[in-house]
């Protein structure tokens, strides 16, 4: 990680050298006098390209690995059928009922509190926090979720942010059940967006739009303001920027790590024993995803609140982000890949190609000098 | 082997294997099919240029556009045939043939000075000037006994590149 450019708001300029991570065993540093053969031999570059066509670590991050079917034999199959009947015919309606009750309670308490206590901010906020934690518990109950929390509960202190790996939007619900975080998220369409603009707004949540590049400056400012305020709910950030399949972790964006405050890592690992909690937003809407969870036996996951970290002297925000990603990945058993999650939505910047071109050009010119 | 099916029959596998001159094992063909279906997002039966470019490691490659010309829109059989040059079992002349195809962009069986300059431009970008590229190539051609006006044929490529040998292999993962 030798060449790190000065920090800029470009998301693609602030990456550690990808070449350090990518398999490039086939490219040795060529030596000796340059010959025609060396110029014409494009086999290393072609090998890399073909290797990427055959398998690449980026696509692996977003692959939903289907569970192995187990209902193979004469008694397991009827058992499984019975299970389906129980899940869809009994559990699911019960869960819908629980969730509906939860929403009724929530909405009937929330709106009075929100409008009537307009003057008394402190009390209002406290009640709203409690109510959001309540509705999240209802959500978790609607999957009969088994969530084990390890480590000290987050406390409300200024100048700290929480970062965690991202598998699905239910990460937010799982964490929110315990502590009323303010979260920074992508603005979604549909009923989720409605919830975002009304209720979650009161928690102090911050919204952004991935596709708006101007947004980044505004968001950075909002982050800073939020963190300074002593009274604000602790801020939760998903530095990966997108949902990953809980087997890998993609690069963390440095935004959370250059606010000059303590970063508290949280690791979330879902147990796929009954259902895969990865929300493949390309394949299903959030509603479908929720329904899938609600018709499974249960959602099992572990949440670890890890030791708060600070920027070490001489460490850049990117190195800090990588260090924290390491801590979280080790705890949650995730493999690290050197990709920016936003590559799901856009092409890689020409900078990467340029680095390869630069290194080849340099090698040619250098060897030309050798006689 | 229809475009919508996601299961290969034994007949299909054997057909594909024959088409690629048995350079891949049956297991490798099954794995490649899984990969093909993964990249071909709406089961059209071929992978579009855009879908190839959605693999960041491929998009960052300096020769990606040239490769795309050869691989865009191929059905599975031809996709495997294309990749067979990268099999460990492929001979060096077979690999060199692919390299030749990359250079010979107008497919006339001859690689000119200009063809090589074009590829060199892709590989070095703005880090060498046109003049530098031409000078280097001229000098090296001259040292190897050719001139700027020479056409290089496949046999020339084999002679130049197969010395001391060429390594160009990818492993097909089996999960």
Coordinates of N, CA, C and O in Angstrom, one line a residue, chain A residues 18-19 22-23 33-37 39-60 63 282 339 343 347-348 352-358 360-361 364-365 368 371, chain B residues 35 38-39 50 53-62 64 67 79 83 86 99 102-103 116 120 122-125 127 132 136-137 139-141 143-144 160-161 163-171 173 175:
Chain A
X18 N -5.3 -2.1 -5.5 CA -5.9 -3.4 -5.7 C -4.9 -4.5 -6.1 O -5.1 -5.6 -5.8
X19 N -3.9 -4.1 -6.9 CA -2.9 -5.0 -7.3 C -2.3 -5.8 -6.2 O -1.8 -6.9 -6.4
X22 N -5.0 -8.7 -5.7 CA -5.4 -9.6 -6.7 C -4.4 -10.6 -7.0 O -3.2 -10.3 -6.9
X23 N -4.8 -11.8 -7.5 CA -3.8 -12.8 -7.8 C -3.1 -12.4 -9.1 O -3.7 -12.3 -10.1
X33 N 17.4 -7.6 -21.4 CA 17.2 -6.8 -22.6 C 15.9 -7.1 -23.2 O 15.4 -8.2 -23.3
X34 N 15.3 -6.0 -23.7 CA 14.0 -6.1 -24.3 C 14.1 -6.8 -25.7 O 14.9 -6.4 -26.5
X35 N 13.2 -7.8 -26.0 CA 13.2 -8.4 -27.3 C 11.8 -8.3 -27.9 O 10.9 -8.0 -27.2
X36 N 11.7 -8.6 -29.2 CA 10.4 -8.5 -29.8 C 9.4 -9.4 -29.1 O 8.2 -9.0 -29.0
X37 N 9.9 -10.5 -28.7 CA 9.0 -11.5 -28.0 C 8.3 -10.8 -26.8 O 7.1 -11.0 -26.6
X39 N 7.6 -7.8 -26.3 CA 6.6 -6.8 -26.6 C 5.3 -7.5 -27.1 O 4.2 -7.0 -26.8
X40 N 5.5 -8.6 -27.9 CA 4.3 -9.2 -28.5 C 3.6 -10.1 -27.5 O 2.4 -10.5 -27.7
X41 N 4.2 -10.5 -26.4 CA 3.7 -11.5 -25.5 C 2.6 -10.9 -24.6 O 3.0 -10.3 -23.6
X42 N 1.4 -11.0 -25.0 CA 0.3 -10.5 -24.2 C -0.3 -11.5 -23.3 O -1.4 -11.3 -22.7
X43 N 0.3 -12.7 -23.2 CA -0.3 -13.8 -22.4 C -0.6 -13.5 -21.0 O -1.7 -13.9 -20.5
X44 N 0.2 -12.7 -20.2 CA -0.2 -12.5 -18.8 C -1.5 -11.7 -18.7 O -2.4 -12.0 -17.9
X45 N -1.6 -10.6 -19.6 CA -2.8 -9.8 -19.6 C -4.0 -10.7 -20.0 O -5.1 -10.6 -19.4
X46 N -3.9 -11.5 -21.0 CA -5.0 -12.3 -21.5 C -5.4 -13.3 -20.4 O -6.5 -13.6 -20.2
X47 N -4.4 -13.9 -19.7 CA -4.6 -14.8 -18.6 C -5.5 -14.2 -17.5 O -6.4 -14.8 -17.0
X48 N -5.1 -13.0 -17.2 CA -5.9 -12.3 -16.2 C -7.3 -12.1 -16.6 O -8.3 -12.3 -15.8
X49 N -7.5 -11.7 -17.9 CA -8.9 -11.4 -18.4 C -9.7 -12.7 -18.4 O -10.8 -12.7 -18.0
X50 N -9.0 -13.8 -18.9 CA -9.8 -15.1 -18.9 C -10.1 -15.6 -17.5 O -11.1 -16.1 -17.3
X51 N -9.1 -15.3 -16.6 CA -9.3 -15.7 -15.2 C -10.6 -15.0 -14.7 O -11.4 -15.6 -13.9
X52 N -10.7 -13.8 -15.0 CA -11.9 -13.0 -14.5 C -13.2 -13.5 -15.2 O -14.2 -13.5 -14.5
X53 N -13.1 -13.9 -16.4 CA -14.3 -14.5 -17.1 C -14.7 -15.8 -16.4 O -15.9 -16.0 -16.2
X54 N -13.8 -16.6 -16.0 CA -14.1 -17.9 -15.5 C -14.5 -17.8 -14.0 O -15.4 -18.6 -13.6
X55 N -13.9 -16.9 -13.3 CA -14.3 -16.8 -11.9 C -13.8 -15.5 -11.4 O -12.7 -15.1 -11.7
X56 N -14.6 -14.8 -10.6 CA -14.0 -13.5 -10.0 C -14.6 -13.3 -8.6 O -15.7 -13.7 -8.4
X57 N -13.8 -12.7 -7.8 CA -14.1 -12.6 -6.4 C -15.3 -11.6 -6.2 O -16.0 -11.7 -5.2
X58 N -15.5 -10.7 -7.1 CA -16.5 -9.7 -6.9 C -17.9 -10.4 -7.0 O -18.8 -10.2 -6.1
X59 N -18.1 -11.2 -8.1 CA -19.4 -11.8 -8.3 C -19.7 -12.8 -7.1 O -20.9 -12.9 -6.7
X60 N -18.7 -13.4 -6.6 CA -18.9 -14.3 -5.5 C -19.5 -13.7 -4.3 O -20.2 -14.3 -3.5
X63 N -23.4 -13.7 -4.5 CA -24.0 -15.0 -4.9 C -24.8 -15.5 -3.8 O -24.3 -15.6 -2.7
X282 N -31.0 -7.5 -6.2 CA -31.2 -7.6 -7.6 C -32.3 -8.6 -7.9 O -32.9 -8.6 -8.9
X339 N -12.8 -5.2 -3.4 CA -13.6 -4.5 -4.3 C -14.5 -3.5 -3.6 O -14.9 -3.7 -2.5
X343 N -19.3 -1.1 -7.2 CA -19.1 -1.6 -8.5 C -20.3 -2.5 -9.0 O -20.4 -2.9 -10.1
X347 N -19.3 1.0 -13.4 CA -18.1 0.3 -13.9 C -16.9 0.8 -13.1 O -16.9 1.9 -12.5
X348 N -15.8 0.0 -13.1 CA -14.6 0.5 -12.4 C -14.0 1.7 -13.1 O -14.2 1.9 -14.3
X352 N -7.8 2.1 -12.5 CA -7.2 0.8 -12.3 C -6.5 0.3 -13.6 O -5.4 -0.2 -13.5
X353 N -7.1 0.5 -14.7 CA -6.5 0.2 -16.0 C -5.2 1.0 -16.2 O -4.2 0.4 -16.7
X354 N -5.3 2.2 -15.8 CA -4.1 3.1 -16.0 C -3.0 2.6 -15.2 O -1.8 2.7 -15.7
X355 N -3.2 2.1 -14.1 CA -2.1 1.6 -13.2 C -1.4 0.4 -13.9 O -0.2 0.3 -14.0
X356 N -2.2 -0.4 -14.5 CA -1.6 -1.6 -15.3 C -0.8 -1.1 -16.5 O 0.3 -1.6 -16.7
X357 N -1.4 -0.1 -17.2 CA -0.7 0.4 -18.3 C 0.6 1.1 -17.9 O 1.6 0.9 -18.6
X358 N 0.5 1.8 -16.8 CA 1.7 2.5 -16.4 C 2.8 1.5 -16.1 O 4.0 1.7 -16.4
X360 N 3.3 -1.5 -17.2 CA 3.8 -2.1 -18.4 C 4.7 -1.2 -19.1 O 5.8 -1.5 -19.5
X361 N 4.3 0.1 -19.3 CA 5.0 1.0 -20.0 C 6.4 1.3 -19.3 O 7.4 1.3 -20.0
X364 N 8.7 -1.6 -20.0 CA 9.3 -1.6 -21.4 C 10.4 -0.6 -21.5 O 11.5 -0.9 -22.0
X365 N 10.1 0.6 -21.0 CA 11.1 1.7 -21.2 C 12.3 1.4 -20.4 O 13.5 1.7 -20.8
X368 N 14.4 -1.2 -22.1 CA 15.0 -0.6 -23.3 C 16.4 0.0 -23.0 O 17.3 -0.1 -23.8
X371 N 21.2 -2.7 -21.8 CA 21.8 -3.3 -23.1 C 22.6 -4.5 -22.8 O 23.1 -4.8 -21.8
Chain B
X35 N -21.1 -21.0 -14.5 CA -20.5 -19.6 -14.6 C -21.2 -18.9 -15.7 O -21.6 -17.7 -15.6
X38 N -24.5 -17.8 -14.6 CA -24.4 -16.7 -13.7 C -24.2 -15.4 -14.4 O -24.7 -14.3 -14.0
X39 N -23.4 -15.3 -15.4 CA -23.1 -14.1 -16.1 C -24.2 -13.7 -17.0 O -24.5 -12.5 -17.2
X50 N -22.1 -6.0 -22.0 CA -22.4 -5.3 -20.8 C -22.2 -6.2 -19.6 O -21.7 -5.8 -18.5
X53 N -18.7 -6.8 -18.9 CA -18.1 -5.6 -18.2 C -18.5 -5.4 -16.8 O -18.0 -4.7 -16.1
X54 N -19.6 -6.2 -16.4 CA -20.0 -6.0 -15.0 C -19.1 -6.8 -14.1 O -19.2 -6.7 -12.9
X55 N -18.2 -7.6 -14.6 CA -17.1 -8.2 -13.8 C -16.0 -7.2 -13.7 O -15.3 -7.0 -14.7
X56 N -15.8 -6.6 -12.6 CA -14.8 -5.5 -12.5 C -13.4 -5.9 -12.9 O -12.7 -5.2 -13.6
X57 N -13.0 -7.1 -12.5 CA -11.7 -7.6 -12.9 C -11.5 -7.6 -14.4 O -10.4 -7.4 -14.9
X58 N -12.6 -7.9 -15.1 CA -12.5 -8.0 -16.6 C -12.5 -6.6 -17.1 O -11.7 -6.2 -18.0
X59 N -13.3 -5.7 -16.6 CA -13.5 -4.4 -17.1 C -12.2 -3.6 -17.0 O -11.9 -2.7 -17.8
X60 N -11.4 -3.9 -15.9 CA -10.2 -3.1 -15.7 C -9.0 -3.6 -16.6 O -8.0 -3.0 -16.6
X61 N -9.2 -4.7 -17.3 CA -8.1 -5.3 -18.1 C -7.9 -4.4 -19.4 O -8.9 -4.1 -20.1
X62 N -6.7 -4.1 -19.7 CA -6.4 -3.2 -20.8 C -6.9 -3.8 -22.2 O -7.2 -3.1 -23.1
X64 N -9.6 -5.6 -22.6 CA -11.0 -6.1 -22.5 C -11.8 -5.8 -23.7 O -12.6 -6.7 -24.2
X67 N -10.9 -8.4 -26.4 CA -11.4 -9.7 -26.1 C -12.9 -9.7 -26.3 O -13.5 -10.7 -26.7
X79 N -18.4 -20.3 -26.4 CA -17.8 -19.7 -25.2 C -16.7 -20.7 -24.7 O -15.6 -20.3 -24.4
X83 N -12.6 -20.4 -24.6 CA -11.7 -20.5 -23.4 C -10.8 -21.7 -23.4 O -9.9 -21.8 -22.6
X86 N -7.1 -21.5 -23.0 CA -6.5 -21.3 -21.7 C -6.5 -22.6 -20.9 O -6.1 -22.5 -19.7
X99 N -3.6 -15.4 -29.4 CA -2.9 -14.1 -29.3 C -2.9 -13.5 -30.7 O -3.1 -12.3 -30.9
X102 N -6.0 -11.7 -31.5 CA -6.2 -10.5 -30.8 C -5.5 -9.3 -31.6 O -6.0 -8.2 -31.7
X103 N -4.3 -9.7 -32.1 CA -3.6 -8.7 -32.9 C -4.2 -8.4 -34.2 O -4.3 -7.3 -34.7
X116 N 0.1 -4.0 -34.4 CA 0.9 -4.2 -33.2 C 0.9 -2.9 -32.4 O 0.7 -2.9 -31.2
X120 N -0.3 -2.3 -28.6 CA 0.6 -1.7 -27.7 C 0.0 -0.4 -27.0 O 0.2 -0.1 -25.8
X122 N -3.2 0.0 -26.4 CA -4.1 -0.5 -25.3 C -3.3 -0.8 -24.1 O -3.8 -0.6 -23.0
X123 N -2.1 -1.4 -24.2 CA -1.4 -1.9 -23.1 C -0.6 -0.8 -22.3 O -0.3 -1.0 -21.1
X124 N -0.3 0.3 -23.0 CA 0.5 1.3 -22.3 C -0.3 2.6 -22.2 O 0.2 3.5 -21.4
X125 N -1.4 2.8 -22.8 CA -2.2 4.0 -22.6 C -1.4 5.3 -22.9 O -0.7 5.5 -23.8
X127 N 1.0 6.4 -21.1 CA 2.3 6.4 -20.4 C 3.4 6.2 -21.4 O 4.6 6.1 -20.9
X132 N 7.3 7.1 -29.1 CA 8.0 6.1 -28.4 C 7.7 4.7 -28.8 O 8.5 3.8 -29.0
X136 N 10.2 2.0 -30.4 CA 10.5 0.8 -29.8 C 10.2 -0.4 -30.7 O 11.0 -1.3 -30.9
X137 N 9.0 -0.4 -31.3 CA 8.6 -1.5 -32.1 C 9.6 -1.6 -33.4 O 10.0 -2.7 -33.7
X139 N 12.6 -0.7 -33.6 CA 13.9 -1.2 -33.2 C 13.8 -2.7 -33.0 O 14.7 -3.4 -33.5
X140 N 12.8 -3.1 -32.3 CA 12.8 -4.6 -32.0 C 12.5 -5.4 -33.2 O 13.0 -6.5 -33.3
X141 N 11.7 -4.9 -34.1 CA 11.4 -5.6 -35.4 C 12.7 -5.8 -36.1 O 13.0 -6.9 -36.7
X143 N 15.8 -5.7 -35.0 CA 16.7 -6.6 -34.3 C 16.3 -8.1 -34.6 O 17.1 -9.0 -34.6
X144 N 15.0 -8.3 -34.8 CA 14.5 -9.7 -35.0 C 14.5 -10.1 -36.5 O 14.1 -11.2 -36.9
X160 N 8.3 -16.5 -33.0 CA 8.8 -15.5 -32.0 C 8.5 -15.8 -30.6 O 9.3 -15.7 -29.7
X161 N 7.2 -16.3 -30.4 CA 6.7 -16.4 -29.0 C 7.0 -17.8 -28.4 O 7.1 -17.8 -27.1
X163 N 9.5 -19.3 -27.7 CA 10.9 -19.3 -27.4 C 11.2 -18.4 -26.2 O 11.4 -17.2 -26.4
X164 N 11.2 -18.9 -25.0 CA 11.3 -20.3 -24.6 C 9.9 -21.0 -24.4 O 10.0 -22.1 -24.1
X165 N 8.9 -20.4 -24.6 CA 7.6 -21.2 -24.3 C 6.6 -20.2 -23.8 O 6.9 -19.0 -23.5
X166 N 5.4 -20.6 -23.7 CA 4.3 -19.7 -23.3 C 3.5 -20.3 -22.2 O 3.0 -21.4 -22.3
X167 N 3.2 -19.5 -21.1 CA 2.3 -20.0 -20.1 C 1.0 -19.1 -20.1 O 1.1 -17.9 -19.9
X168 N -0.1 -19.7 -20.4 CA -1.3 -19.0 -20.5 C -2.5 -19.9 -20.1 O -3.1 -20.5 -20.9
X169 N -2.7 -20.1 -18.8 CA -3.7 -21.0 -18.3 C -4.6 -20.4 -17.2 O -4.1 -19.6 -16.4
X170 N -5.8 -20.8 -17.2 CA -6.7 -20.5 -16.1 C -7.2 -21.8 -15.5 O -7.4 -22.8 -16.3
X171 N -7.5 -21.8 -14.2 CA -8.1 -22.9 -13.6 C -9.6 -22.7 -13.5 O -10.0 -21.7 -13.2
X173 N -12.7 -23.3 -11.5 CA -13.0 -23.8 -10.1 C -14.1 -24.8 -10.2 O -15.0 -24.8 -11.1
X175 N -16.5 -25.4 -7.8 CA -17.7 -25.3 -6.9 C -18.8 -24.6 -7.6 O -18.8 -23.4 -7.9

